[in-house]
CSV table of C-alpha atoms in Angstrom, one decimal:
chain,number,residue,atom,x,y,z
A,1,MET,CA,-17.2,-4.3,6.1
A,2,SER,CA,-18.6,-0.8,6.5
A,3,ASP,CA,-21.0,1.8,5.2
A,4,ASP,CA,-21.8,2.4,1.5
A,5,ASN,CA,-19.2,1.4,-1.0
A,6,SER,CA,-16.2,1.1,1.3
A,7,ILE,CA,-14.7,-2.2,2.5
A,8,PHE,CA,-12.5,-2.0,5.6
A,9,ILE,CA,-9.8,-4.7,5.7
A,10,GLY,CA,-9.1,-6.4,9.0
A,11,ASN,CA,-8.3,-9.9,10.2
A,12,LYS,CA,-11.3,-11.8,9.0
A,13,PRO,CA,-10.7,-14.6,6.5
A,14,PHE,CA,-9.3,-13.3,3.2
A,15,MET,CA,-12.2,-14.5,1.1
A,16,ASN,CA,-14.7,-12.5,3.2
A,17,TYR,CA,-13.2,-9.3,1.8
A,18,ILE,CA,-13.0,-10.7,-1.7
A,19,THR,CA,-16.7,-11.6,-1.6
A,20,GLY,CA,-17.5,-8.2,0.0
A,21,VAL,CA,-15.9,-6.3,-2.8
A,22,VAL,CA,-17.2,-8.5,-5.6
A,23,MET,CA,-20.8,-8.4,-4.3
A,24,GLN,CA,-20.6,-4.6,-4.1
A,25,PHE,CA,-19.8,-4.5,-7.8
A,26,THR,CA,-22.3,-7.3,-8.8
A,27,THR,CA,-25.3,-7.6,-6.4
A,28,LYS,CA,-25.3,-3.9,-5.4
A,29,ASN,CA,-24.2,-2.7,-8.8
A,30,SER,CA,-21.8,-0.1,-7.5
A,31,SER,CA,-19.6,1.6,-10.2
A,32,GLU,CA,-16.7,1.9,-7.7
A,33,VAL,CA,-15.6,0.3,-4.4
A,34,ILE,CA,-13.1,1.8,-2.0
A,35,ILE,CA,-10.8,-0.7,-0.1
A,36,LYS,CA,-9.5,0.8,3.1
A,37,ALA,CA,-6.9,-0.4,5.6
A,38,ARG,CA,-4.6,0.8,8.4
A,39,GLY,CA,-1.2,-0.4,9.7
A,40,LYS,CA,-0.3,-4.0,9.0
A,41,PHE,CA,-3.5,-4.6,7.1
A,42,ILE,CA,-2.3,-2.3,4.2
A,43,SER,CA,-0.5,-5.2,2.5
A,44,ARG,CA,-3.7,-7.3,2.7
A,45,ALA,CA,-5.7,-4.4,1.2
A,46,VAL,CA,-3.4,-4.5,-1.8
A,47,ASP,CA,-3.8,-8.3,-2.1
A,48,VAL,CA,-7.6,-7.9,-2.0
A,49,ALA,CA,-7.5,-5.3,-4.7
A,50,GLU,CA,-5.2,-7.4,-6.9
A,51,VAL,CA,-7.1,-10.7,-6.5
A,52,VAL,CA,-10.5,-9.0,-7.2
A,53,ARG,CA,-9.2,-7.1,-10.2
A,54,LYS,CA,-7.3,-10.0,-11.9
A,55,ARG,CA,-9.1,-13.2,-10.8
A,56,PHE,CA,-12.6,-12.4,-9.8
A,57,MET,CA,-13.5,-9.4,-12.0
A,58,ASN,CA,-11.3,-10.5,-14.9
A,59,ASN,CA,-10.0,-7.0,-15.5
A,60,THR,CA,-13.5,-5.5,-15.8
A,61,VAL,CA,-12.5,-3.2,-13.0
A,62,THR,CA,-9.4,-1.0,-12.8
A,63,ILE,CA,-7.5,0.8,-10.0
A,64,SER,CA,-8.7,4.4,-10.5
A,65,ASP,CA,-7.0,5.9,-7.4
A,66,ILE,CA,-4.7,5.1,-4.5
A,67,LYS,CA,-4.2,7.4,-1.5
A,68,ILE,CA,-1.9,6.9,1.5
A,69,ASP,CA,-1.9,9.0,4.6
A,70,SER,CA,-1.0,8.7,8.3
A,71,GLU,CA,-2.4,9.8,11.7
A,72,ASP,CA,-0.5,10.7,14.8
A,73,PHE,CA,-1.9,9.9,18.2
A,74,THR,CA,-0.8,9.5,21.8
A,75,ASN,CA,-1.5,6.2,23.5
A,76,LYS,CA,-2.5,5.5,27.1
A,77,GLU,CA,1.2,5.5,28.2
A,78,GLY,CA,1.7,8.9,26.6
A,79,LYS,CA,3.7,7.5,23.7
A,80,GLU,CA,3.3,9.1,20.3
A,81,LEU,CA,2.4,6.7,17.6
A,82,ARG,CA,1.9,7.1,13.9
A,83,VAL,CA,-0.4,4.8,11.9
A,84,SER,CA,-0.4,4.8,8.1
A,85,ASN,CA,-3.5,4.0,6.0
A,86,ILE,CA,-4.4,3.4,2.4
A,87,GLU,CA,-7.5,3.8,0.3
A,88,ILE,CA,-7.6,1.9,-3.0
A,89,THR,CA,-10.4,2.8,-5.4
A,90,LEU,CA,-11.5,0.1,-7.9
A,91,LYS,CA,-13.8,1.2,-10.7
A,92,LYS,CA,-15.7,-0.6,-13.4
A,93,ILE,CA,-14.2,-0.1,-16.8
B,1,MET,CA,18.9,-0.5,-1.1
B,2,SER,CA,19.2,-0.8,-4.8
B,3,ASP,CA,20.2,1.0,-8.0
B,4,ASP,CA,19.6,4.6,-8.9
B,5,ASN,CA,16.8,6.4,-7.1
B,6,SER,CA,14.8,3.3,-5.9
B,7,ILE,CA,14.8,2.0,-2.4
B,8,PHE,CA,13.6,-1.5,-1.9
B,9,ILE,CA,12.0,-2.2,1.5
B,10,GLY,CA,12.8,-5.4,3.4
B,11,ASN,CA,13.4,-6.5,6.9
B,12,LYS,CA,16.4,-4.3,7.8
B,13,PRO,CA,15.9,-1.8,10.7
B,14,PHE,CA,13.2,0.8,9.8
B,15,MET,CA,15.6,3.7,10.2
B,16,ASN,CA,18.0,2.3,7.5
B,17,TYR,CA,15.2,2.9,4.9
B,18,ILE,CA,14.4,6.4,6.2
B,19,THR,CA,18.0,7.3,6.0
B,20,GLY,CA,18.3,5.8,2.6
B,21,VAL,CA,15.4,7.8,1.2
B,22,VAL,CA,16.4,11.1,2.9
B,23,MET,CA,20.0,10.8,1.7
B,24,GLN,CA,18.8,10.2,-1.8
B,25,PHE,CA,17.0,13.6,-1.7
B,26,THR,CA,19.7,15.4,0.2
B,27,THR,CA,23.3,14.1,-0.4
B,28,LYS,CA,22.5,12.7,-3.9
B,29,ASN,CA,20.1,15.6,-4.7
B,30,SER,CA,17.5,13.4,-6.5
B,31,SER,CA,14.3,15.2,-7.4
B,32,GLU,CA,12.3,12.0,-6.8
B,33,VAL,CA,12.7,8.7,-5.0
B,34,ILE,CA,10.7,5.5,-5.6
B,35,ILE,CA,10.0,3.3,-2.6
B,36,LYS,CA,9.3,-0.3,-3.6
B,37,ALA,CA,8.1,-3.3,-1.7
B,38,ARG,CA,6.5,-6.8,-2.1
B,39,GLY,CA,4.1,-8.9,0.0
B,40,LYS,CA,4.1,-8.2,3.7
B,41,PHE,CA,6.6,-5.3,3.3
B,42,ILE,CA,4.0,-3.2,1.5
B,43,SER,CA,2.7,-1.8,4.8
B,44,ARG,CA,6.2,-0.9,5.8
B,45,ALA,CA,6.8,0.9,2.5
B,46,VAL,CA,3.8,3.1,3.3
B,47,ASP,CA,5.2,3.8,6.8
B,48,VAL,CA,8.6,4.8,5.3
B,49,ALA,CA,6.9,7.1,2.8
B,50,GLU,CA,4.8,8.8,5.5
B,51,VAL,CA,7.6,9.2,8.0
B,52,VAL,CA,10.0,10.7,5.4
B,53,ARG,CA,7.3,13.0,4.0
B,54,LYS,CA,5.9,14.3,7.3
B,55,ARG,CA,8.7,14.1,9.8
B,56,PHE,CA,12.1,14.1,8.0
B,57,MET,CA,11.4,16.2,4.9
B,58,ASN,CA,8.8,18.4,6.7
B,59,ASN,CA,6.4,18.3,3.7
B,60,THR,CA,9.0,19.5,1.2
B,61,VAL,CA,8.3,16.3,-0.7
B,62,THR,CA,5.0,15.0,-1.9
B,63,ILE,CA,3.6,11.6,-3.0
B,64,SER,CA,3.5,12.1,-6.8
B,65,ASP,CA,2.5,8.5,-7.8
B,66,ILE,CA,1.4,5.2,-6.3
B,67,LYS,CA,1.3,2.0,-8.3
B,68,ILE,CA,0.2,-1.5,-7.2
B,69,ASP,CA,0.5,-4.7,-9.2
B,70,SER,CA,0.9,-8.4,-8.6
B,71,GLU,CA,2.8,-11.3,-10.1
B,72,ASP,CA,1.8,-15.0,-10.4
B,73,PHE,CA,4.4,-17.7,-10.1
B,74,THR,CA,4.6,-21.4,-9.3
B,75,ASN,CA,6.7,-22.5,-6.3
B,76,LYS,CA,8.9,-25.6,-6.0
B,77,GLU,CA,5.9,-27.7,-4.8
B,78,GLY,CA,4.0,-26.7,-8.0
B,79,LYS,CA,1.6,-24.4,-6.0
B,80,GLU,CA,0.5,-21.2,-7.7
B,81,LEU,CA,1.2,-18.1,-5.7
B,82,ARG,CA,0.4,-14.4,-6.2
B,83,VAL,CA,2.5,-11.7,-4.7
B,84,SER,CA,1.5,-8.1,-4.7
B,85,ASN,CA,3.8,-5.1,-4.9
B,86,ILE,CA,3.8,-1.4,-4.5
B,87,GLU,CA,5.8,1.6,-5.9
B,88,ILE,CA,5.4,4.9,-4.1
B,89,THR,CA,7.1,7.9,-5.8
B,90,LEU,CA,8.1,10.8,-3.6
B,91,LYS,CA,8.9,14.0,-5.3
B,92,LYS,CA,10.4,17.4,-4.2
B,93,ILE,CA,7.8,20.1,-4.2
């Protein structure tokens, strides 16, 4: 979990992220929540967005934006790596 | 690989998909290519899109659309499952 209305997806139990996003919309009354992930967690971010949208928020939120990007960096061994990321914005209808 | 200008991402070697997308733009002269994936291959689809866009096509293509969705189905044991999917459209600039 992170600052403001962003939820960063990692390897915690799946339901933690679902609860995090739903509470952001309900308890904290945000009009939008941004689900962010990098690398292998991108698939999980899509799952979180879909489960929140269809099951927990019963289609009262919609996907308003999806961005993908990638960053290059050099690791300790001097090898160049590229890691992709995604940002999925859910918005109250 | 699949019909027309769609490339379906699975567990073949990563470079197969890169080559498939690049050839669709070059040899087959398509103006856009749709990269599709389900479940855990979603992260890989984002990697393919990013590597094609930045490294192989040198930013001569752009991401024109990204769609996510999910399907419910019941498996042989009668368990309900949901599988997410993604469609990333790359387009010549």
